[in-house]
Coordinates of C-alpha atoms in Angstrom, one line a residue:
X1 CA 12.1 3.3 12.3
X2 CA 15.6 4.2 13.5
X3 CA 18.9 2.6 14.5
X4 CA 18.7 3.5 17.7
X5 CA 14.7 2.3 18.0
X6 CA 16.0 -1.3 16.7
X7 CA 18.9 -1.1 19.3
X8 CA 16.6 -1.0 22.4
X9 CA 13.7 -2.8 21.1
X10 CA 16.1 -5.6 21.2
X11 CA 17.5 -5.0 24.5
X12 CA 14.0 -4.7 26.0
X13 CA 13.2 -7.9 24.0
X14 CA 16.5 -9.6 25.3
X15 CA 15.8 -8.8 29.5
X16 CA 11.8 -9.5 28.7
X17 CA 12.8 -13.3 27.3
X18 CA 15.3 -13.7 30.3
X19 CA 18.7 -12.7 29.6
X20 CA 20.4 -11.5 32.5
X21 CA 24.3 -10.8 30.8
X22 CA 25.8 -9.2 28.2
X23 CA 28.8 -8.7 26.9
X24 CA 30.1 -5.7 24.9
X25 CA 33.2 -5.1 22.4
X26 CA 32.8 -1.9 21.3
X27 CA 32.6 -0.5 17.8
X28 CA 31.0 2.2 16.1
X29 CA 28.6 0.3 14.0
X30 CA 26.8 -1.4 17.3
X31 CA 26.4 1.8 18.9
X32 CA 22.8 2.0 19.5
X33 CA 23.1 -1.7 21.1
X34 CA 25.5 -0.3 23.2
X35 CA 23.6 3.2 24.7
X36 CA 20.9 0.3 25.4
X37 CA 22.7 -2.0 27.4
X38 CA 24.5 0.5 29.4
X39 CA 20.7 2.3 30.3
X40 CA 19.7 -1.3 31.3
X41 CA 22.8 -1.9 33.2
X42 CA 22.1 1.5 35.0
X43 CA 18.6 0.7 35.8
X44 CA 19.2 -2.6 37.2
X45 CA 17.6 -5.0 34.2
X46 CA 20.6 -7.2 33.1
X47 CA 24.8 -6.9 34.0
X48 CA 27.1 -5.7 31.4
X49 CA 30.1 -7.0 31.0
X50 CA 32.5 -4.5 28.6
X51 CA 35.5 -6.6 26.9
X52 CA 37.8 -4.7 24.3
X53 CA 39.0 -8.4 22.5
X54 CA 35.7 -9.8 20.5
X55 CA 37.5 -13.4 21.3
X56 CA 37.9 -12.7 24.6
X57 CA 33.7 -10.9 24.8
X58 CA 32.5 -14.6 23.1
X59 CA 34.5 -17.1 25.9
X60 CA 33.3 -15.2 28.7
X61 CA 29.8 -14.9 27.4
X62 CA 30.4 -18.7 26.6
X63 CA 30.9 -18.9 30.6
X64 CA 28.5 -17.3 31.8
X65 CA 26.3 -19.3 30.0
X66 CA 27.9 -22.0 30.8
X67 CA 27.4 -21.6 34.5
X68 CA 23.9 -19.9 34.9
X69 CA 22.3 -22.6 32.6
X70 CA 21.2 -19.3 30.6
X71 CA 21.4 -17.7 27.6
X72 CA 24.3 -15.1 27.5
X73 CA 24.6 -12.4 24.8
X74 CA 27.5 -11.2 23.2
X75 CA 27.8 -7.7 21.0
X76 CA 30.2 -7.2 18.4
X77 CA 30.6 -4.4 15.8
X78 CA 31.0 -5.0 12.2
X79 CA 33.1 -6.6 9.7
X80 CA 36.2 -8.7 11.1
X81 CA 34.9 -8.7 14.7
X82 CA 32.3 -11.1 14.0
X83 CA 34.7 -14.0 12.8
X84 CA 36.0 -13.6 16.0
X85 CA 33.4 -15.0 17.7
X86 CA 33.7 -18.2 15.8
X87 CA 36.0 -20.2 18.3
X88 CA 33.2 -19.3 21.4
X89 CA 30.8 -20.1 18.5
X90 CA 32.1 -24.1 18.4
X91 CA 32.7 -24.6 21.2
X92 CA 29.1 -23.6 22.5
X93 CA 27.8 -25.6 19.6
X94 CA 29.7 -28.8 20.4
X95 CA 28.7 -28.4 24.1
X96 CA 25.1 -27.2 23.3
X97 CA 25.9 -23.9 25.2
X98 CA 23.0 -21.1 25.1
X99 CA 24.6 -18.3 23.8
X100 CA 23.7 -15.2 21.4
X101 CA 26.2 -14.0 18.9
X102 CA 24.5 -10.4 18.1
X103 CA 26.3 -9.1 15.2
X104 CA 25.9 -5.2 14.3
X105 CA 25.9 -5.3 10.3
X106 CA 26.0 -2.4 7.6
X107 CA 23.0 -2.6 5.7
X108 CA 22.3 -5.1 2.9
X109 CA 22.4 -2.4 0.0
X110 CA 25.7 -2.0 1.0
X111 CA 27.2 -5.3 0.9
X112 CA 29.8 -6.4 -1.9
X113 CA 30.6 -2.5 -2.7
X114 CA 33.6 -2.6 -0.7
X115 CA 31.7 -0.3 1.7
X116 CA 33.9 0.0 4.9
X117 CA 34.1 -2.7 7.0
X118 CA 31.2 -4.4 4.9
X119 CA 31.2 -8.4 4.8
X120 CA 28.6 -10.9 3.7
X121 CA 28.2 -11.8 7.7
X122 CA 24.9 -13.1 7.5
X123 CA 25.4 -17.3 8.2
X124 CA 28.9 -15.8 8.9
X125 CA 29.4 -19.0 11.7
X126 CA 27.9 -22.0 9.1
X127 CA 27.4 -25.1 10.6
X128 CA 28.3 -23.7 14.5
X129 CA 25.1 -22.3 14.6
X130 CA 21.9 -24.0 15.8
X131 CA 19.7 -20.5 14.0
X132 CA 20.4 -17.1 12.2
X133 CA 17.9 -14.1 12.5
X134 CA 18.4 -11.7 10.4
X135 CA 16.5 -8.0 12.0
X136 CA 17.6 -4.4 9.5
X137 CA 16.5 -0.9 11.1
X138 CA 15.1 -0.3 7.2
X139 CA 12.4 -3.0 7.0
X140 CA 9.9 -4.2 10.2
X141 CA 9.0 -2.5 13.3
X142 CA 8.7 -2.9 16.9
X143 CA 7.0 -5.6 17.0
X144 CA 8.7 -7.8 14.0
X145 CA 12.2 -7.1 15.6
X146 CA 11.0 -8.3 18.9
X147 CA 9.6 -11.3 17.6
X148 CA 13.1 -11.7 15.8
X149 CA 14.5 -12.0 19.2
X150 CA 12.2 -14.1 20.6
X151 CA 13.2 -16.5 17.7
X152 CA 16.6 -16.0 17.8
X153 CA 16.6 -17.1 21.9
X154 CA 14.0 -19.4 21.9
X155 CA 16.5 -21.0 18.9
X156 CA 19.3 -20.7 21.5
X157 CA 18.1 -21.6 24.4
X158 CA 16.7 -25.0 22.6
X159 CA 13.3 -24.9 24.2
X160 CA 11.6 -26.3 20.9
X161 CA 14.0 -28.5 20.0
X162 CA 15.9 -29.6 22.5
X163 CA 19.3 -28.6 20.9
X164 CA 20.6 -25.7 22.9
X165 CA 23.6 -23.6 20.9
X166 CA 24.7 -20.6 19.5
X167 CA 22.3 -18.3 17.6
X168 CA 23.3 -15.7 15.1
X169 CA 21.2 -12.2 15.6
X170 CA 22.7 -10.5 12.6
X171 CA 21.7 -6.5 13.0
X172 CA 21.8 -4.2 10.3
X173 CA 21.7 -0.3 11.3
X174 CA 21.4 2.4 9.0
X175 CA 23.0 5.6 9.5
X176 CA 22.0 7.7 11.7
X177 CA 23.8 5.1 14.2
X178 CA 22.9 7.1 17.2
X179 CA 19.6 9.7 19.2
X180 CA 17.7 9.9 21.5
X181 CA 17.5 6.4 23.0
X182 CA 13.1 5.5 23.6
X183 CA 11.6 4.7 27.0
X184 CA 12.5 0.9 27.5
X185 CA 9.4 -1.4 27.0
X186 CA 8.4 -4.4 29.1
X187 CA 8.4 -6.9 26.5
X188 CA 7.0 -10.4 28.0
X189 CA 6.9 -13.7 26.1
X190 CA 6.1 -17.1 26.5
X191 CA 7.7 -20.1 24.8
X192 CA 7.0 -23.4 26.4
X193 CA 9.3 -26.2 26.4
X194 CA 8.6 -28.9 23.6
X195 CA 10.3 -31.6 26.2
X196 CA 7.3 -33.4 28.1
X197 CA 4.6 -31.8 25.5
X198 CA 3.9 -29.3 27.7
X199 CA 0.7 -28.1 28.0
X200 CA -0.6 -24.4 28.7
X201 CA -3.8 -23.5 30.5
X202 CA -5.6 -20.5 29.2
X203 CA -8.4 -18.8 31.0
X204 CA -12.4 -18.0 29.3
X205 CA -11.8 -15.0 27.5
X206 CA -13.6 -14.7 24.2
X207 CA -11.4 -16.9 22.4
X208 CA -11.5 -17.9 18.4
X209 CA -9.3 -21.6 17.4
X210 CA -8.0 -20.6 14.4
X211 CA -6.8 -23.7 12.0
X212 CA -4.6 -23.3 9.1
X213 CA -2.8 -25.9 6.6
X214 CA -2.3 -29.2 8.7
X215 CA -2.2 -32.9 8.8
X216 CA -5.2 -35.3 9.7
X217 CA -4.1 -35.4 13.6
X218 CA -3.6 -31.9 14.1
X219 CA -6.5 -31.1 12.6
X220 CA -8.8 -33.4 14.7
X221 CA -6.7 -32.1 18.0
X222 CA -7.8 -28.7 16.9
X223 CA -11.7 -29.5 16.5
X224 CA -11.7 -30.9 19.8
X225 CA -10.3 -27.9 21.6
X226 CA -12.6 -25.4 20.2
X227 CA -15.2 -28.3 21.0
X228 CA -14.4 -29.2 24.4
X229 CA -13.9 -25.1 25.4
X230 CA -17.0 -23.9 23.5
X231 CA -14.8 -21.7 20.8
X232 CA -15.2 -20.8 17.4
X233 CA -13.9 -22.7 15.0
X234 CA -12.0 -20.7 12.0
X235 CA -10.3 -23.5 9.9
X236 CA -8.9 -23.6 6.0
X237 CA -9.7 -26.0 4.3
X238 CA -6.3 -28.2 4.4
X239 CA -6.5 -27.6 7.9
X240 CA -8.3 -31.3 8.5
X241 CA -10.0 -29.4 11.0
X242 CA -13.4 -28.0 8.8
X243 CA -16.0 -30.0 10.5
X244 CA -18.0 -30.7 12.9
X245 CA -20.5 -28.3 15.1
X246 CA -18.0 -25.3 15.7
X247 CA -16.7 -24.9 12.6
X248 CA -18.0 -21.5 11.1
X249 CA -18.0 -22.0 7.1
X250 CA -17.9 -18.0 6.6
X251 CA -15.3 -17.1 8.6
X252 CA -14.0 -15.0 6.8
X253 CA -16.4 -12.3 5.8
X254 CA -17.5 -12.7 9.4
X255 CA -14.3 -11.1 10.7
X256 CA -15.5 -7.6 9.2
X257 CA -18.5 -7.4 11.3
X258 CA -17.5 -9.9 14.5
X259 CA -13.5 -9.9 15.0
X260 CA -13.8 -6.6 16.6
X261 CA -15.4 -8.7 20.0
X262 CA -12.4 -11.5 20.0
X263 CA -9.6 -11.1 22.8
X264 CA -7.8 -14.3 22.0
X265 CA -6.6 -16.6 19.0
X266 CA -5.1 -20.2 19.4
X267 CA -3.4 -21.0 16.2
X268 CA -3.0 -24.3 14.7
X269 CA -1.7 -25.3 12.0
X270 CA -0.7 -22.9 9.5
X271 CA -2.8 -20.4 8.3
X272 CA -2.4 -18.8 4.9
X273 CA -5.3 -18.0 2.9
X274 CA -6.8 -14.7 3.4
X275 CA -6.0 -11.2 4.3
X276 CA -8.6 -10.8 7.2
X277 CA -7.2 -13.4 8.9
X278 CA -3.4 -11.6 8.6
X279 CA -5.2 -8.6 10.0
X280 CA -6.4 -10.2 12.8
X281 CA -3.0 -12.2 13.6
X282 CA -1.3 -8.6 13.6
X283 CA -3.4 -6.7 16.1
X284 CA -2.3 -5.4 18.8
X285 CA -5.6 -5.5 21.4
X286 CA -5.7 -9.6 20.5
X287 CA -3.5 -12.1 22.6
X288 CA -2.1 -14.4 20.0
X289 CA -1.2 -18.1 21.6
X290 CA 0.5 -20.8 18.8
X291 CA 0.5 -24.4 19.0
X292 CA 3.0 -25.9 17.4
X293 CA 4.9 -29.1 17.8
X294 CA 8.0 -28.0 15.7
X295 CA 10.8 -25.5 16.7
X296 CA 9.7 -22.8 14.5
X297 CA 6.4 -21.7 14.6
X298 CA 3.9 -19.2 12.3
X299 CA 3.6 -15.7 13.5
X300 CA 3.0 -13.1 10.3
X301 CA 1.9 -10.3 12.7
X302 CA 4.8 -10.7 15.0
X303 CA 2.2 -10.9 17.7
X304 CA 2.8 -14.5 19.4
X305 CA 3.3 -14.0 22.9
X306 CA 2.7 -17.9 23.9
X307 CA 3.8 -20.7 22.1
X308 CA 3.5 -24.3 23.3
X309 CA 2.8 -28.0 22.0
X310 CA -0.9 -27.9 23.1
X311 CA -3.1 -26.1 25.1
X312 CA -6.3 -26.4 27.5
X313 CA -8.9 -23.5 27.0
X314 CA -11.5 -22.3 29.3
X315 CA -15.3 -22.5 29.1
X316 CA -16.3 -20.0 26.9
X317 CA -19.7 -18.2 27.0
X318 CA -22.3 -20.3 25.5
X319 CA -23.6 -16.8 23.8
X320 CA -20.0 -16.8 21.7
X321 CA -20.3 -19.3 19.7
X322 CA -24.3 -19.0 18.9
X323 CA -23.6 -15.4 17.7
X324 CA -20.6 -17.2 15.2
X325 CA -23.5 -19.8 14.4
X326 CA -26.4 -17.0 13.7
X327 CA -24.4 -15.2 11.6
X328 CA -22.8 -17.7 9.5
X329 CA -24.7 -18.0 6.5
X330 CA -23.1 -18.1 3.2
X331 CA -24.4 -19.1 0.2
X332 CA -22.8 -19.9 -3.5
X333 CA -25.2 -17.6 -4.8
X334 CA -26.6 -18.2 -8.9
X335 CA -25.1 -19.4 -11.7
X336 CA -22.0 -21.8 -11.9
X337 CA -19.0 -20.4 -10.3
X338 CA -15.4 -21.6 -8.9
X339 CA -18.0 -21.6 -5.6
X340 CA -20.3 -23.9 -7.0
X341 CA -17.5 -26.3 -8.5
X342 CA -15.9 -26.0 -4.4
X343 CA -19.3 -27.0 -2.7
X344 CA -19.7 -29.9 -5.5
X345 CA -16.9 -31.6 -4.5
X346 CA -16.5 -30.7 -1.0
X347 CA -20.4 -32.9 -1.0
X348 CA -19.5 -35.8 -3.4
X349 CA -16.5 -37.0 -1.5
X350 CA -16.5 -38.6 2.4
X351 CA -14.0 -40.0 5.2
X352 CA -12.7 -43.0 2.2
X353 CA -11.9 -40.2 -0.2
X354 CA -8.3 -37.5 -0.2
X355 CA -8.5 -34.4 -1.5
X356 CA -5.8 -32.0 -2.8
X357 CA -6.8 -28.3 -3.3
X358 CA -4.2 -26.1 -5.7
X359 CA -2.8 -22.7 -4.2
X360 CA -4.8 -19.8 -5.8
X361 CA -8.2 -18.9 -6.1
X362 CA -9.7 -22.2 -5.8
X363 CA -8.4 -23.2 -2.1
X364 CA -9.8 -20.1 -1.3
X365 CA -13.5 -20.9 -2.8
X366 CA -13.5 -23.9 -0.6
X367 CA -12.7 -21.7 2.4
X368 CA -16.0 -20.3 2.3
X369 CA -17.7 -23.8 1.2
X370 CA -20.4 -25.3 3.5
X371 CA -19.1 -27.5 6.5
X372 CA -19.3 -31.2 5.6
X373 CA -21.1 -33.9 8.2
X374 CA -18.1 -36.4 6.9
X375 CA -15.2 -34.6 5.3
X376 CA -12.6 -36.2 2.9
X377 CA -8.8 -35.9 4.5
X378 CA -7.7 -32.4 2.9
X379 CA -3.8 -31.4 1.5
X380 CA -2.6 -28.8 0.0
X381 CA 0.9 -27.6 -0.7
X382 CA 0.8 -24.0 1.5
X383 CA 4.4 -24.5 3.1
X384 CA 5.2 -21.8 0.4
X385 CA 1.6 -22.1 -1.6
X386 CA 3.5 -22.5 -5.0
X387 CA 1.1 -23.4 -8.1
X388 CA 3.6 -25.9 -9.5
X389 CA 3.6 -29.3 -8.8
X390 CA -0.2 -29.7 -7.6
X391 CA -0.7 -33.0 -9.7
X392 CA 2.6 -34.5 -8.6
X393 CA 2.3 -34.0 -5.4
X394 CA -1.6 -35.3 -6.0
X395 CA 0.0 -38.2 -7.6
X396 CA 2.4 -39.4 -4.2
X397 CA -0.3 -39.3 -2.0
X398 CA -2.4 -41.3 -3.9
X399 CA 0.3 -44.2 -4.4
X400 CA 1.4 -43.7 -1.0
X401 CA -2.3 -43.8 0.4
X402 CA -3.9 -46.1 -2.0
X403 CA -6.8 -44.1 -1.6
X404 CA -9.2 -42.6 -4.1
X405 CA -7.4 -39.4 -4.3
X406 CA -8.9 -35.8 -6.4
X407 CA -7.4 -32.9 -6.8
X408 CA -9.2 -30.1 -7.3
X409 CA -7.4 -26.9 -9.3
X410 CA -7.2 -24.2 -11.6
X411 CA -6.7 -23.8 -15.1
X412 CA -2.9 -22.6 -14.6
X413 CA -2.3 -24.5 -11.7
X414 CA -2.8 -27.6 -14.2
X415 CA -0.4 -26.1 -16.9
X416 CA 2.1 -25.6 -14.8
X417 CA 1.9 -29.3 -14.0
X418 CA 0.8 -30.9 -17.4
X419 CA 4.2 -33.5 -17.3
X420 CA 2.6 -35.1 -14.7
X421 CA -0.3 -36.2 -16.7
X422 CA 2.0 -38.6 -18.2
X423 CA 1.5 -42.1 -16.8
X424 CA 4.3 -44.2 -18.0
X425 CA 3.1 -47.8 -19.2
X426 CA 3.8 -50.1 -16.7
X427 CA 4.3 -48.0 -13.5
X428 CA 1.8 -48.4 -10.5
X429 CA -0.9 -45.6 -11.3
X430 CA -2.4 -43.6 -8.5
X431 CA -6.3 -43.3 -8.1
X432 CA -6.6 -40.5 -9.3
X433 CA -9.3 -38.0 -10.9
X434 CA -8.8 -34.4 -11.6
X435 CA -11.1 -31.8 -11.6
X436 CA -9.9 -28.2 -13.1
X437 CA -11.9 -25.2 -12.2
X438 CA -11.5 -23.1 -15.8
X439 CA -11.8 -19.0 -15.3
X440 CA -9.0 -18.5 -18.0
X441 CA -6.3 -17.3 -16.3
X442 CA -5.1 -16.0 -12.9
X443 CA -8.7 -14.8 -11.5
X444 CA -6.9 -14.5 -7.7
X445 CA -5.6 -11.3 -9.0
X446 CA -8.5 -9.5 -9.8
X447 CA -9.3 -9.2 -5.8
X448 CA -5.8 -7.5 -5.2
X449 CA -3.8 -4.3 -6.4
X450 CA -2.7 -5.6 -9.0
X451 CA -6.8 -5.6 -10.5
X452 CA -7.5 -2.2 -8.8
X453 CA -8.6 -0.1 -12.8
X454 CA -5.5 1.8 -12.7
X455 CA -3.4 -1.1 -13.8
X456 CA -6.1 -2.2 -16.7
X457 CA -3.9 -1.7 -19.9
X458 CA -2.0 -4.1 -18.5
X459 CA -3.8 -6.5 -16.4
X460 CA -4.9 -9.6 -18.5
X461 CA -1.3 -9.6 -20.1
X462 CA 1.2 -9.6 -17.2
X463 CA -1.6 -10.5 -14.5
X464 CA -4.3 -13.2 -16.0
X465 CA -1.9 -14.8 -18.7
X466 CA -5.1 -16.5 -20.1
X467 CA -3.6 -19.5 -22.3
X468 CA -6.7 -20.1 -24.3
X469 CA -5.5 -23.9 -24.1
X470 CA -8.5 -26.9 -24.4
X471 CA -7.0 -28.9 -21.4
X472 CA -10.0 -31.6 -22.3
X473 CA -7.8 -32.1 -25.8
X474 CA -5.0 -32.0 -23.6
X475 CA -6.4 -34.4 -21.5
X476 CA -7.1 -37.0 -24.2
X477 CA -4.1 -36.8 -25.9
X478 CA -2.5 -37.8 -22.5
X479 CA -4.9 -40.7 -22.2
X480 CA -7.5 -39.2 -19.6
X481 CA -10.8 -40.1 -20.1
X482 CA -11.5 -35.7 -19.7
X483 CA -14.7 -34.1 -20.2
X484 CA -16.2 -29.8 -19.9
X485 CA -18.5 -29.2 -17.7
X486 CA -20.4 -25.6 -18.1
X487 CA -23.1 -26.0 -15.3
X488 CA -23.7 -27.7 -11.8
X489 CA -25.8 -30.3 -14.2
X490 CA -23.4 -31.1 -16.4
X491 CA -20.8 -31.3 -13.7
X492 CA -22.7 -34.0 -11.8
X493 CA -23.1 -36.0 -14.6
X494 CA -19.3 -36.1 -15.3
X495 CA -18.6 -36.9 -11.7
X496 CA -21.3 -39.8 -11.9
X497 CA -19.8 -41.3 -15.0
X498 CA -16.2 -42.4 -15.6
X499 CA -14.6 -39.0 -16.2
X500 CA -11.0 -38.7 -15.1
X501 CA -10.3 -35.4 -16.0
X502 CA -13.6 -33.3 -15.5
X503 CA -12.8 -29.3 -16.6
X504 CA -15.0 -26.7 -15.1
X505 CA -15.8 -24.0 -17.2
X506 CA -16.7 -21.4 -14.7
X507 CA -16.7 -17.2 -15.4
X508 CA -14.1 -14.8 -14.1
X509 CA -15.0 -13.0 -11.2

């Protein structure tokens, strides 16, 4: 992609999400924003407004902001020009003032090399702005820089959160600066005011709900739309969502042979675990609506083009979900496998019990694990979907629940986390049982490049790390009452008896 391809991607993105002025300082360095405004001046699509002070291009974008109730943009070049915006940039913040402050950059190689007329502008207003979005013509395409603007004016505008203000668009063009300019695009979006919980209507189309990492209450509002429409339901396990009728427990392999037929996806939550599911957030033939109650909201294909606090679906054709239903058979297969250790857990606990699932391979076991009739409450730490900390965070929900509270992890995932086995005499202790799904090492990279033969010199070294550590010995010494298991037998024994600490040792894949 080119310089002058992100210059009118965001212009087009800018008129589709409704704003009607701009105003232009010139400079060499914003040059393909400028041959883009100036075509959609010509044709009629937004006003431009040309100022040659950037003070004097941020007050009177401040004003017409002001006045029209609508976002206003404001261009500047490079370097010093941006800090001149800042005055304009206060004062919209202290007022709550819509306005964009869309700063042509140099790009980020060049930065501290005493390039010409090269700052560190990113966050270049602080605490004035409400939101930075940070777009470079060497990384993304069309549709990742549009859904940069979308961000950057649905920050502005305050439509999610109620706190209209300046937004940074910080734009970094690489040289060439200028070409041939690309036939504008109708870019339309959607971003529904959080104010009132406002509620979009969608029509029948063949429609999947797809669930991803989520509190109790999201997850049950997300069951009930794909139950009340008829829909598909595709949910991780920490989405609190994995259960009932029109959950589909293989998902996930079904999208190879089925996700060709869906035309919609309502997302909830926030969905992390597997590739086929970024595949199908990233197509192009798929209409991608998000729910979300926050004022940012997950879009990893830069697809969204609705976002809104809930939604009402149309009926769907009873013949959608039974082809999910008829084709939705997985099974753990022989032997005694991370699966197997998954589906025994997933079956032993119920509505009284919390379960946490550690980031890596295991999570992802329990994403293909059979739907439950009465499901435990289900966290995870997937904001990020770090390995560290799985026990401690384990450990908080339990005290601050008082429920029965396992977490269920791998063999890593535990040694990154073995301080919080400790349990200092005389502190409140959480109910707590830990069960450890043993591979020896990082399995979850065997089914990525990084296991592809090429790399095998190197693999269990830099990828696997195997420890070789007995984490039952580890477990004692630490005062847990920690036991192997090495099959299903064994495992339910442990689970029936007063194990604490119950370590699963299961084969690599």
């Amino acid at each position: 992609m080119s310089s002058i391809e992100l210059g009118s991607v965001v212009v087009d993105a800018l008129v589709g999400l409704g704003v009607t002025d701009v105003v232009l300082a010139p400079g060499s360095r914003s040059a393909a924003l400028a041959l883009a405004v100036d075509r959609a001046d010509r044709d009629g699509r937004l006003r431009l407004h040309v100022r040659l002070d950037e003070r004097v291009a941020g007050f009177t974008a401040l004003g017409l902001a002001k006045e029209s109730g609508r976002p206003a943009a404001v261009v500047t070049t490079s370097g010093t020009a941006v800090a001149n915006l800042a005055p304009a940039a206060m004062e919209a913040r202290a007022a709550g003032i819509p306005l964009l402050l869309v700063t042509a950059d140099r790009p980020a190689h060049l930065v501290g090399t005493g390039a010409n007329q090269t700052a560190d502008q990113l966050g270049a207003f602080g605490p004035a702005a409400v939101g930075v979005v940070r777009l470079s013509s060497e990384s993304g395409d069309a549709a990742a820089w549009a859904a940069g603007v979308q961000r950057a004016v649905t920050a502005a505008t305050g439509h999610r959160t109620r706190q209209p203000g300046p937004v940074q668009l910080n734009l970094e063009f690489a040289a060439p600066l200028v070409g041939p300019l690309p036939e504008p695009e109708e870019r339309r979006f959607d971003v529904a005011r959080s104010a009132g919980h406002s509620v979009a209507e969608l029509d029948g189309r063949r429609t999947v709900v797809l669930a991803g990492d989520a509190p109790p209450a999201v997850g049950a509002e997300a069951r009930a739309l794909a139950e009340v429409a008829g829909a598909p339901l595709l949910a991780e396990p920490s989405s609190n969502a994995r259960s009932g009728p029109n959950a589909i427990a293989g998902y996930r392999d079904l999208l190879a042979d089925l996700g060709g037929a869906i035309e919609r996806v309502v997302v909830v939550g926030h969905p992390t675990l597997s590739r086929p599911v970024t595949a199908l957030l990233s197509r192009s033939d798929v209409e991608v609506v998000v729910v979300a109650a926050t004022a940012t909201w997950p879009d990893p294909g830069h697809r969204a083009t609705m976002v809104a606090d809930r939604v009402l679906l149309g009926d769907q054709p009873d013949s959608w979900l039974r082809t999910w239903r008829d084709a939705d058979r997985s099974g753990a297969g022989p032997g005694f496998t991370r699966r197997h250790v998954a589906d025994l857990v997933l079956a032993a606990l119920g509505p009284a019990d919390d379960l946490v699932l550690g980031s890596s391979s295991i999570i992802r076991a329990a994403d293909l694990s059979p739907i439950p009739a009465a499901p435990p409450r289900v966290f995870a730490n997937r904001g990020l979907a770090g390995i560290d900390g799985t026990v401690a965070t384990a450990t908080g929900i339990g005290l601050a629940g008082g429920r029965p509270t396992t977490v269920l992890l791998g063999d890593l995932t535990l040694q990154h986390d073995l301080g919080a086995l400790v349990r200092p005499p005389g502190e409140p202790r959480a109910r707590l049982r830990i069960v450890v799904a043993d591979d020896g090492g990082g399995s979850i990279f065997h089914g990525l490049e990084q296991g592809a033969p090429d790399y095998a010199d190197s693999f269990e070294r830099v990828f696997a790390t195997p420890q070789g550590v007995d984490l039952v010995a580890v477990g004692r010494a630490l005062g847990w009452r920690a036991v192997d298991a090495a099959s299903p037998a064994e495992f339910t024994a442990a689970w029936a008896g007063d194990a604490e600490l119950i370590v699963a040792r299961v084969p690599r894949p």
